[in-house]
Amino acid sequence: MTNKYKYFVANWKMYGNKKSVNSLKKVIKFSKMSKFKTAKIVYCPPYTILGDFIKKFKNTNIKVGAQDCHFIDGEGPYTGFVSSKMIKQIGSQYVIIGHSEQRKSGDTDIKINKKILSSINNNLNVIFCIGENLKQKKKNLTKKILSYQIKKGLNKVKNFNKIFVAYEPVWSIGSGKIQSEKELFKNIESIRLILKNIKNRHQFKILYGGSVNDKNINLLSKIKNIDGFLIGGASQKPNKFIDIIKKSYI
Ligand code: PGA
């Protein structure tokens, strides 16, 4: 870990309803334990229950984020979309941008860059997702893809304090497959080097995501250059999520 805090971001994707809010009690109780005070927990539920989560976590250290936003900063005739300004207004402090599931449904690097700029403008912390797919990995293009996505995504960004880079190999998301400790360390180092060339001396926060669970966390938490995790499936069960955090501190 290169930063003071360890980050645990729960990406609930298109899951959850009003009842799910009750399941958060355990996590709130857990978050108050002094041993885990340096754990920064962020929940990213669907828009429909964002307000409920914000209310539930009021007066706790747990933060809330959205899973995407429109690239237009403000308001406009964009049926079905939500802007970063709206996300901030409701009380969120984070937003996930460039998730591969969004890239699959039309997010380009240019759109991602605009989303990032508008989110920073609205004072949101950005969890900027990057990662190679299986075809690119097999062709040994990982480094090239990561560099391209980072450069395009962070174009014209000035305030890097709000940027969290989440390395999520596409082939690892939801598949149960993770790369070896050595390979992951190497890829995170490559990301650090690319970022260093963009903003020298800034201590970037880099998260890993892709099939993180209560079994592989022992191995993953040994990788020194990772500052936290973006967790999908395993974050929806409070016990599993708590277990992941606990094991990260052993
Ligand atoms: P997963 O998802 O943990 O279910 O693989 C991670 C993500 O998509 O952010």
PDB file of C-alpha atoms and ligand atoms in Angstrom:
ATOM      1  CA  MET A   1       0.000   0.000   0.000  1.00  0.00           C
ATOM      2  CA  THR A   2       1.401   3.363  -0.958  1.00  0.00           C
ATOM      3  CA  ASN A   3      -1.259   5.580   0.632  1.00  0.00           C
ATOM      4  CA  LYS A   4      -2.343   6.053   4.219  1.00  0.00           C
ATOM      5  CA  TYR A   5      -5.791   4.580   3.638  1.00  0.00           C
ATOM      6  CA  LYS A   6      -7.018   1.341   2.121  1.00  0.00           C
ATOM      7  CA  TYR A   7     -10.052   1.736  -0.088  1.00  0.00           C
ATOM      8  CA  PHE A   8     -12.886  -0.749  -0.461  1.00  0.00           C
ATOM      9  CA  VAL A   9     -15.348   0.248  -3.136  1.00  0.00           C
ATOM     10  CA  ALA A  10     -18.520  -1.822  -3.447  1.00  0.00           C
ATOM     11  CA  ASN A  11     -19.861  -1.821  -6.981  1.00  0.00           C
ATOM     12  CA  TRP A  12     -23.417  -3.144  -6.770  1.00  0.00           C
ATOM     13  CA  LYS A  13     -24.001  -2.922 -10.536  1.00  0.00           C
ATOM     14  CA  MET A  14     -27.684  -3.509 -11.456  1.00  0.00           C
ATOM     15  CA  TYR A  15     -28.545  -5.220  -8.178  1.00  0.00           C
ATOM     16  CA  GLY A  16     -30.286  -4.124  -5.004  1.00  0.00           C
ATOM     17  CA  ASN A  17     -33.552  -2.609  -3.835  1.00  0.00           C
ATOM     18  CA  LYS A  18     -34.905  -0.674  -0.872  1.00  0.00           C
ATOM     19  CA  LYS A  19     -34.736  -3.793   1.296  1.00  0.00           C
ATOM     20  CA  SER A  20     -30.989  -4.128   0.680  1.00  0.00           C
ATOM     21  CA  VAL A  21     -30.493  -1.018   2.779  1.00  0.00           C
ATOM     22  CA  ASN A  22     -31.225  -3.070   5.927  1.00  0.00           C
ATOM     23  CA  SER A  23     -28.260  -5.311   5.174  1.00  0.00           C
ATOM     24  CA  LEU A  24     -25.924  -2.345   5.641  1.00  0.00           C
ATOM     25  CA  LYS A  25     -26.312  -2.221   9.436  1.00  0.00           C
ATOM     26  CA  LYS A  26     -23.594  -4.820   9.915  1.00  0.00           C
ATOM     27  CA  VAL A  27     -21.149  -2.911   7.759  1.00  0.00           C
ATOM     28  CA  ILE A  28     -21.855   0.332   9.633  1.00  0.00           C
ATOM     29  CA  LYS A  29     -21.168  -1.389  12.954  1.00  0.00           C
ATOM     30  CA  PHE A  30     -17.995  -2.908  11.558  1.00  0.00           C
ATOM     31  CA  SER A  31     -16.764   0.412  10.154  1.00  0.00           C
ATOM     32  CA  LYS A  32     -16.725   1.867  13.663  1.00  0.00           C
ATOM     33  CA  MET A  33     -14.173  -0.641  14.956  1.00  0.00           C
ATOM     34  CA  SER A  34     -10.962   1.242  15.647  1.00  0.00           C
ATOM     35  CA  LYS A  35      -8.758  -1.479  14.160  1.00  0.00           C
ATOM     36  CA  PHE A  36     -10.183  -0.706  10.726  1.00  0.00           C
ATOM     37  CA  LYS A  37     -10.240   3.068  10.961  1.00  0.00           C
ATOM     38  CA  THR A  38      -7.915   3.412   7.978  1.00  0.00           C
ATOM     39  CA  ALA A  39     -10.363   1.491   5.806  1.00  0.00           C
ATOM     40  CA  LYS A  40     -12.253   3.840   3.514  1.00  0.00           C
ATOM     41  CA  ILE A  41     -15.504   2.215   2.477  1.00  0.00           C
ATOM     42  CA  VAL A  42     -17.483   3.460  -0.499  1.00  0.00           C
ATOM     43  CA  TYR A  43     -20.790   2.006  -1.714  1.00  0.00           C
ATOM     44  CA  CYS A  44     -21.884   2.464  -5.323  1.00  0.00           C
ATOM     45  CA  PRO A  45     -25.473   1.233  -5.639  1.00  0.00           C
ATOM     46  CA  PRO A  46     -27.810   1.826  -8.608  1.00  0.00           C
ATOM     47  CA  TYR A  47     -29.273   5.343  -8.963  1.00  0.00           C
ATOM     48  CA  THR A  48     -32.679   4.166  -7.693  1.00  0.00           C
ATOM     49  CA  ILE A  49     -31.365   3.584  -4.170  1.00  0.00           C
ATOM     50  CA  LEU A  50     -28.537   6.097  -4.063  1.00  0.00           C
ATOM     51  CA  GLY A  51     -30.616   8.415  -1.858  1.00  0.00           C
ATOM     52  CA  ASP A  52     -31.469   5.579   0.561  1.00  0.00           C
ATOM     53  CA  PHE A  53     -27.797   4.672   0.948  1.00  0.00           C
ATOM     54  CA  ILE A  54     -26.816   8.291   1.522  1.00  0.00           C
ATOM     55  CA  LYS A  55     -29.434   8.572   4.246  1.00  0.00           C
ATOM     56  CA  LYS A  56     -28.370   5.304   5.846  1.00  0.00           C
ATOM     57  CA  PHE A  57     -24.696   6.293   5.969  1.00  0.00           C
ATOM     58  CA  LYS A  58     -25.320   9.773   7.342  1.00  0.00           C
ATOM     59  CA  ASN A  59     -23.136  10.269  10.446  1.00  0.00           C
ATOM     60  CA  THR A  60     -20.888   7.331   9.503  1.00  0.00           C
ATOM     61  CA  ASN A  61     -17.526   7.255   7.706  1.00  0.00           C
ATOM     62  CA  ILE A  62     -18.956   5.287   4.816  1.00  0.00           C
ATOM     63  CA  LYS A  63     -19.271   7.209   1.550  1.00  0.00           C
ATOM     64  CA  VAL A  64     -21.555   6.747  -1.415  1.00  0.00           C
ATOM     65  CA  GLY A  65     -20.940   6.925  -5.153  1.00  0.00           C
ATOM     66  CA  ALA A  66     -22.781   6.486  -8.440  1.00  0.00           C
ATOM     67  CA  GLN A  67     -21.816   3.995 -11.129  1.00  0.00           C
ATOM     68  CA  ASP A  68     -21.684   6.397 -14.060  1.00  0.00           C
ATOM     69  CA  CYS A  69     -22.753   9.854 -15.201  1.00  0.00           C
ATOM     70  CA  HIS A  70     -23.501  11.695 -18.420  1.00  0.00           C
ATOM     71  CA  PHE A  71     -20.663  13.598 -20.045  1.00  0.00           C
ATOM     72  CA  ILE A  72     -22.592  16.870 -20.161  1.00  0.00           C
ATOM     73  CA  ASP A  73     -21.910  19.008 -17.134  1.00  0.00           C
ATOM     74  CA  GLY A  74     -25.249  20.185 -15.748  1.00  0.00           C
ATOM     75  CA  GLU A  75     -28.693  19.609 -17.220  1.00  0.00           C
ATOM     76  CA  GLY A  76     -30.108  19.016 -20.683  1.00  0.00           C
ATOM     77  CA  PRO A  77     -32.473  17.107 -22.953  1.00  0.00           C
ATOM     78  CA  TYR A  78     -30.873  13.690 -22.355  1.00  0.00           C
ATOM     79  CA  THR A  79     -33.599  11.155 -21.604  1.00  0.00           C
ATOM     80  CA  GLY A  80     -32.524   8.457 -19.205  1.00  0.00           C
ATOM     81  CA  PHE A  81     -29.295  10.066 -18.081  1.00  0.00           C
ATOM     82  CA  VAL A  82     -27.992  11.598 -14.876  1.00  0.00           C
ATOM     83  CA  SER A  83     -25.234  14.225 -14.710  1.00  0.00           C
ATOM     84  CA  SER A  84     -22.312  14.481 -12.303  1.00  0.00           C
ATOM     85  CA  LYS A  85     -23.838  17.692 -10.960  1.00  0.00           C
ATOM     86  CA  MET A  86     -27.014  15.801 -10.008  1.00  0.00           C
ATOM     87  CA  ILE A  87     -24.992  13.030  -8.410  1.00  0.00           C
ATOM     88  CA  LYS A  88     -23.127  15.576  -6.303  1.00  0.00           C
ATOM     89  CA  GLN A  89     -26.316  17.433  -5.392  1.00  0.00           C
ATOM     90  CA  ILE A  90     -27.950  14.323  -3.948  1.00  0.00           C
ATOM     91  CA  GLY A  91     -24.966  13.840  -1.617  1.00  0.00           C
ATOM     92  CA  SER A  92     -22.680  11.377  -3.394  1.00  0.00           C
ATOM     93  CA  GLN A  93     -18.958  11.884  -3.139  1.00  0.00           C
ATOM     94  CA  TYR A  94     -17.763   9.365  -5.706  1.00  0.00           C
ATOM     95  CA  VAL A  95     -18.557   8.192  -9.211  1.00  0.00           C
ATOM     96  CA  ILE A  96     -17.285   5.207 -11.187  1.00  0.00           C
ATOM     97  CA  ILE A  97     -16.300   6.148 -14.744  1.00  0.00           C
ATOM     98  CA  GLY A  98     -15.217   3.982 -17.658  1.00  0.00           C
ATOM     99  CA  HIS A  99     -16.263   0.630 -16.248  1.00  0.00           C
ATOM    100  CA  SER A 100     -15.850  -2.038 -18.927  1.00  0.00           C
ATOM    101  CA  GLU A 101     -19.579  -2.792 -18.745  1.00  0.00           C
ATOM    102  CA  GLN A 102     -20.178   0.861 -19.701  1.00  0.00           C
ATOM    103  CA  ARG A 103     -17.451   0.756 -22.335  1.00  0.00           C
ATOM    104  CA  LYS A 104     -19.238  -2.262 -23.829  1.00  0.00           C
ATOM    105  CA  SER A 105     -22.436  -0.259 -24.109  1.00  0.00           C
ATOM    106  CA  GLY A 106     -20.890   2.673 -25.912  1.00  0.00           C
ATOM    107  CA  ASP A 107     -18.496   4.557 -23.659  1.00  0.00           C
ATOM    108  CA  THR A 108     -15.547   5.756 -25.751  1.00  0.00           C
ATOM    109  CA  ASP A 109     -12.280   7.137 -24.368  1.00  0.00           C
ATOM    110  CA  ILE A 110     -13.391  10.617 -25.433  1.00  0.00           C
ATOM    111  CA  LYS A 111     -16.718  10.317 -23.608  1.00  0.00           C
ATOM    112  CA  ILE A 112     -14.951   8.903 -20.570  1.00  0.00           C
ATOM    113  CA  ASN A 113     -12.598  11.883 -20.553  1.00  0.00           C
ATOM    114  CA  LYS A 114     -15.550  14.314 -20.658  1.00  0.00           C
ATOM    115  CA  LYS A 115     -17.272  12.427 -17.843  1.00  0.00           C
ATOM    116  CA  ILE A 116     -14.117  12.632 -15.740  1.00  0.00           C
ATOM    117  CA  LEU A 117     -13.701  16.363 -16.373  1.00  0.00           C
ATOM    118  CA  SER A 118     -17.330  17.089 -15.507  1.00  0.00           C
ATOM    119  CA  SER A 119     -17.128  14.958 -12.341  1.00  0.00           C
ATOM    120  CA  ILE A 120     -14.009  16.749 -11.126  1.00  0.00           C
ATOM    121  CA  ASN A 121     -15.670  20.036 -11.910  1.00  0.00           C
ATOM    122  CA  ASN A 122     -18.485  18.985  -9.613  1.00  0.00           C
ATOM    123  CA  ASN A 123     -16.072  17.986  -6.902  1.00  0.00           C
ATOM    124  CA  LEU A 124     -16.655  14.245  -7.114  1.00  0.00           C
ATOM    125  CA  ASN A 125     -13.983  11.626  -6.542  1.00  0.00           C
ATOM    126  CA  VAL A 126     -13.571   9.621  -9.725  1.00  0.00           C
ATOM    127  CA  ILE A 127     -12.981   5.889  -9.808  1.00  0.00           C
ATOM    128  CA  PHE A 128     -11.543   5.680 -13.291  1.00  0.00           C
ATOM    129  CA  CYS A 129     -11.626   2.098 -14.617  1.00  0.00           C
ATOM    130  CA  ILE A 130      -9.113   0.768 -17.109  1.00  0.00           C
ATOM    131  CA  GLY A 131      -8.178  -2.715 -18.224  1.00  0.00           C
ATOM    132  CA  GLU A 132      -7.348  -4.972 -21.129  1.00  0.00           C
ATOM    133  CA  ASN A 133      -9.643  -7.655 -22.534  1.00  0.00           C
ATOM    134  CA  LEU A 134      -8.599 -11.252 -23.091  1.00  0.00           C
ATOM    135  CA  LYS A 135      -7.770 -10.793 -26.767  1.00  0.00           C
ATOM    136  CA  GLN A 136      -5.513  -7.842 -25.975  1.00  0.00           C
ATOM    137  CA  LYS A 137      -3.875  -9.755 -23.140  1.00  0.00           C
ATOM    138  CA  LYS A 138      -3.140 -12.712 -25.414  1.00  0.00           C
ATOM    139  CA  LYS A 139      -1.562 -10.392 -27.956  1.00  0.00           C
ATOM    140  CA  ASN A 140       0.650  -8.889 -25.244  1.00  0.00           C
ATOM    141  CA  LEU A 141      -0.992  -5.509 -25.627  1.00  0.00           C
ATOM    142  CA  THR A 142      -1.823  -4.923 -21.953  1.00  0.00           C
ATOM    143  CA  LYS A 143       0.692  -2.134 -21.336  1.00  0.00           C
ATOM    144  CA  LYS A 144      -0.194  -0.363 -24.558  1.00  0.00           C
ATOM    145  CA  ILE A 145      -3.930  -0.501 -23.825  1.00  0.00           C
ATOM    146  CA  LEU A 146      -3.486   0.739 -20.256  1.00  0.00           C
ATOM    147  CA  SER A 147      -1.304   3.607 -21.433  1.00  0.00           C
ATOM    148  CA  TYR A 148      -3.793   4.576 -24.148  1.00  0.00           C
ATOM    149  CA  GLN A 149      -6.801   4.464 -21.810  1.00  0.00           C
ATOM    150  CA  ILE A 150      -5.025   6.467 -19.107  1.00  0.00           C
ATOM    151  CA  LYS A 151      -3.730   9.171 -21.466  1.00  0.00           C
ATOM    152  CA  LYS A 152      -7.081   9.610 -23.199  1.00  0.00           C
ATOM    153  CA  GLY A 153      -9.099   9.443 -20.006  1.00  0.00           C
ATOM    154  CA  LEU A 154      -6.987  11.936 -18.076  1.00  0.00           C
ATOM    155  CA  ASN A 155      -6.535  14.404 -20.912  1.00  0.00           C
ATOM    156  CA  LYS A 156      -6.797  18.013 -19.619  1.00  0.00           C
ATOM    157  CA  VAL A 157      -7.259  16.846 -16.015  1.00  0.00           C
ATOM    158  CA  LYS A 158      -5.570  19.269 -13.612  1.00  0.00           C
ATOM    159  CA  ASN A 159      -6.719  18.136 -10.182  1.00  0.00           C
ATOM    160  CA  PHE A 160      -5.403  14.610  -9.670  1.00  0.00           C
ATOM    161  CA  ASN A 161      -6.314  14.485  -5.982  1.00  0.00           C
ATOM    162  CA  LYS A 162      -9.772  13.315  -6.971  1.00  0.00           C
ATOM    163  CA  ILE A 163      -8.582  10.528  -9.251  1.00  0.00           C
ATOM    164  CA  PHE A 164      -8.579   6.866  -8.270  1.00  0.00           C
ATOM    165  CA  VAL A 165      -7.397   4.558 -11.009  1.00  0.00           C
ATOM    166  CA  ALA A 166      -9.074   1.153 -10.864  1.00  0.00           C
ATOM    167  CA  TYR A 167      -7.249  -1.548 -12.792  1.00  0.00           C
ATOM    168  CA  GLU A 168      -9.853  -4.092 -13.821  1.00  0.00           C
ATOM    169  CA  PRO A 169      -8.749  -6.640 -16.425  1.00  0.00           C
ATOM    170  CA  VAL A 170     -11.968  -7.224 -18.374  1.00  0.00           C
ATOM    171  CA  TRP A 171     -11.428 -10.980 -18.467  1.00  0.00           C
ATOM    172  CA  SER A 172     -11.204 -11.052 -14.694  1.00  0.00           C
ATOM    173  CA  ILE A 173     -14.508  -9.314 -13.958  1.00  0.00           C
ATOM    174  CA  GLY A 174     -17.104 -11.795 -12.721  1.00  0.00           C
ATOM    175  CA  SER A 175     -15.087 -14.755 -14.026  1.00  0.00           C
ATOM    176  CA  GLY A 176     -13.445 -15.918 -10.799  1.00  0.00           C
ATOM    177  CA  LYS A 177     -10.080 -15.628 -12.547  1.00  0.00           C
ATOM    178  CA  ILE A 178      -7.307 -13.407 -11.273  1.00  0.00           C
ATOM    179  CA  GLN A 179      -3.779 -12.952 -12.516  1.00  0.00           C
ATOM    180  CA  SER A 180      -0.736 -14.129 -10.612  1.00  0.00           C
ATOM    181  CA  GLU A 181       0.684 -11.949  -7.846  1.00  0.00           C
ATOM    182  CA  LYS A 182       3.732 -11.273  -9.985  1.00  0.00           C
ATOM    183  CA  GLU A 183       1.797 -10.298 -13.086  1.00  0.00           C
ATOM    184  CA  LEU A 184      -0.575  -8.052 -11.148  1.00  0.00           C
ATOM    185  CA  PHE A 185       2.303  -6.304  -9.367  1.00  0.00           C
ATOM    186  CA  LYS A 186       3.991  -5.737 -12.709  1.00  0.00           C
ATOM    187  CA  ASN A 187       0.847  -4.297 -14.328  1.00  0.00           C
ATOM    188  CA  ILE A 188       0.223  -1.962 -11.396  1.00  0.00           C
ATOM    189  CA  GLU A 189       3.854  -0.805 -11.632  1.00  0.00           C
ATOM    190  CA  SER A 190       3.331  -0.094 -15.334  1.00  0.00           C
ATOM    191  CA  ILE A 191       0.255   1.966 -14.445  1.00  0.00           C
ATOM    192  CA  ARG A 192       2.260   3.899 -11.844  1.00  0.00           C
ATOM    193  CA  LEU A 193       4.924   4.652 -14.416  1.00  0.00           C
ATOM    194  CA  ILE A 194       2.378   5.855 -16.987  1.00  0.00           C
ATOM    195  CA  LEU A 195       0.789   8.076 -14.336  1.00  0.00           C
ATOM    196  CA  LYS A 196       4.176   9.397 -13.256  1.00  0.00           C
ATOM    197  CA  ASN A 197       4.741  10.643 -16.772  1.00  0.00           C
ATOM    198  CA  ILE A 198       1.435  12.504 -16.597  1.00  0.00           C
ATOM    199  CA  LYS A 199       1.886  13.985 -13.130  1.00  0.00           C
ATOM    200  CA  ASN A 200       5.292  13.441 -11.648  1.00  0.00           C
ATOM    201  CA  ARG A 201       5.490  13.131  -7.854  1.00  0.00           C
ATOM    202  CA  HIS A 202       1.723  12.803  -7.366  1.00  0.00           C
ATOM    203  CA  GLN A 203       0.883   9.838  -5.153  1.00  0.00           C
ATOM    204  CA  PHE A 204      -1.874   8.251  -7.240  1.00  0.00           C
ATOM    205  CA  LYS A 205      -4.351   5.898  -5.612  1.00  0.00           C
ATOM    206  CA  ILE A 206      -4.615   2.671  -7.547  1.00  0.00           C
ATOM    207  CA  LEU A 207      -7.281   0.062  -6.896  1.00  0.00           C
ATOM    208  CA  TYR A 208      -7.578  -3.442  -8.248  1.00  0.00           C
ATOM    209  CA  GLY A 209     -10.879  -4.939  -9.353  1.00  0.00           C
ATOM    210  CA  GLY A 210     -11.956  -8.232 -10.910  1.00  0.00           C
ATOM    211  CA  SER A 211     -13.249 -11.240  -8.990  1.00  0.00           C
ATOM    212  CA  VAL A 212     -11.992 -10.021  -5.614  1.00  0.00           C
ATOM    213  CA  ASN A 213     -13.485 -12.304  -2.958  1.00  0.00           C
ATOM    214  CA  ASP A 214     -13.018 -13.521   0.610  1.00  0.00           C
ATOM    215  CA  LYS A 215     -10.779 -16.372  -0.622  1.00  0.00           C
ATOM    216  CA  ASN A 216      -8.310 -14.624  -2.919  1.00  0.00           C
ATOM    217  CA  ILE A 217      -8.028 -11.485  -0.785  1.00  0.00           C
ATOM    218  CA  ASN A 218      -5.228 -13.035   1.296  1.00  0.00           C
ATOM    219  CA  LEU A 219      -3.083 -13.198  -1.795  1.00  0.00           C
ATOM    220  CA  LEU A 220      -4.235  -9.888  -3.269  1.00  0.00           C
ATOM    221  CA  SER A 221      -3.629  -7.912  -0.102  1.00  0.00           C
ATOM    222  CA  LYS A 222       0.026  -8.966  -0.123  1.00  0.00           C
ATOM    223  CA  ILE A 223       0.599  -6.979  -3.307  1.00  0.00           C
ATOM    224  CA  LYS A 224       2.275  -3.880  -1.998  1.00  0.00           C
ATOM    225  CA  ASN A 225       1.529  -1.373  -4.736  1.00  0.00           C
ATOM    226  CA  ILE A 226      -2.288  -1.678  -4.536  1.00  0.00           C
ATOM    227  CA  ASP A 227      -4.197   0.901  -2.451  1.00  0.00           C
ATOM    228  CA  GLY A 228      -7.540  -0.844  -2.362  1.00  0.00           C
ATOM    229  CA  PHE A 229     -10.151  -2.843  -4.205  1.00  0.00           C
ATOM    230  CA  LEU A 230     -13.178  -2.360  -6.414  1.00  0.00           C
ATOM    231  CA  ILE A 231     -15.456  -5.225  -5.533  1.00  0.00           C
ATOM    232  CA  GLY A 232     -18.506  -6.352  -7.490  1.00  0.00           C
ATOM    233  CA  GLY A 233     -20.306  -9.604  -6.662  1.00  0.00           C
ATOM    234  CA  ALA A 234     -18.680 -10.195  -3.270  1.00  0.00           C
ATOM    235  CA  SER A 235     -19.623  -6.736  -2.000  1.00  0.00           C
ATOM    236  CA  GLN A 236     -23.345  -7.440  -1.999  1.00  0.00           C
ATOM    237  CA  LYS A 237     -23.175  -9.839   0.935  1.00  0.00           C
ATOM    238  CA  PRO A 238     -22.232  -7.812   4.046  1.00  0.00           C
ATOM    239  CA  ASN A 239     -20.465 -10.741   5.721  1.00  0.00           C
ATOM    240  CA  LYS A 240     -18.290 -11.406   2.697  1.00  0.00           C
ATOM    241  CA  PHE A 241     -17.517  -7.737   2.241  1.00  0.00           C
ATOM    242  CA  ILE A 242     -16.542  -7.392   5.904  1.00  0.00           C
ATOM    243  CA  ASP A 243     -14.417 -10.508   5.622  1.00  0.00           C
ATOM    244  CA  ILE A 244     -12.561  -9.058   2.665  1.00  0.00           C
ATOM    245  CA  ILE A 245     -11.784  -5.888   4.606  1.00  0.00           C
ATOM    246  CA  LYS A 246     -10.711  -7.808   7.713  1.00  0.00           C
ATOM    247  CA  LYS A 247      -8.408 -10.117   5.776  1.00  0.00           C
ATOM    248  CA  SER A 248      -6.789  -7.142   4.064  1.00  0.00           C
ATOM    249  CA  TYR A 249      -5.430  -6.099   7.431  1.00  0.00           C
ATOM    250  CA  ILE A 250      -3.775  -9.373   8.382  1.00  0.00           C
TER     251      ILE A 250
HETATM  252  P1  PGA B   1     -16.522  -8.575  -9.713  1.00  0.00           P
HETATM  253  O1  PGA B   1     -16.791  -7.150 -10.393  1.00  0.00           O
HETATM  254  O2  PGA B   1     -15.888  -8.335  -8.390  1.00  0.00           O
HETATM  255  O3  PGA B   1     -17.885  -9.187  -9.600  1.00  0.00           O
HETATM  256  O4  PGA B   1     -15.627  -9.312 -10.653  1.00  0.00           O
HETATM  257  C1  PGA B   1     -15.886  -6.102 -10.253  1.00  0.00           C
HETATM  258  C2  PGA B   1     -16.343  -4.933 -11.050  1.00  0.00           C
HETATM  259  O5  PGA B   1     -16.940  -5.118 -12.120  1.00  0.00           O
HETATM  260  O6  PGA B   1     -16.137  -3.773 -10.641  1.00  0.00           O
END
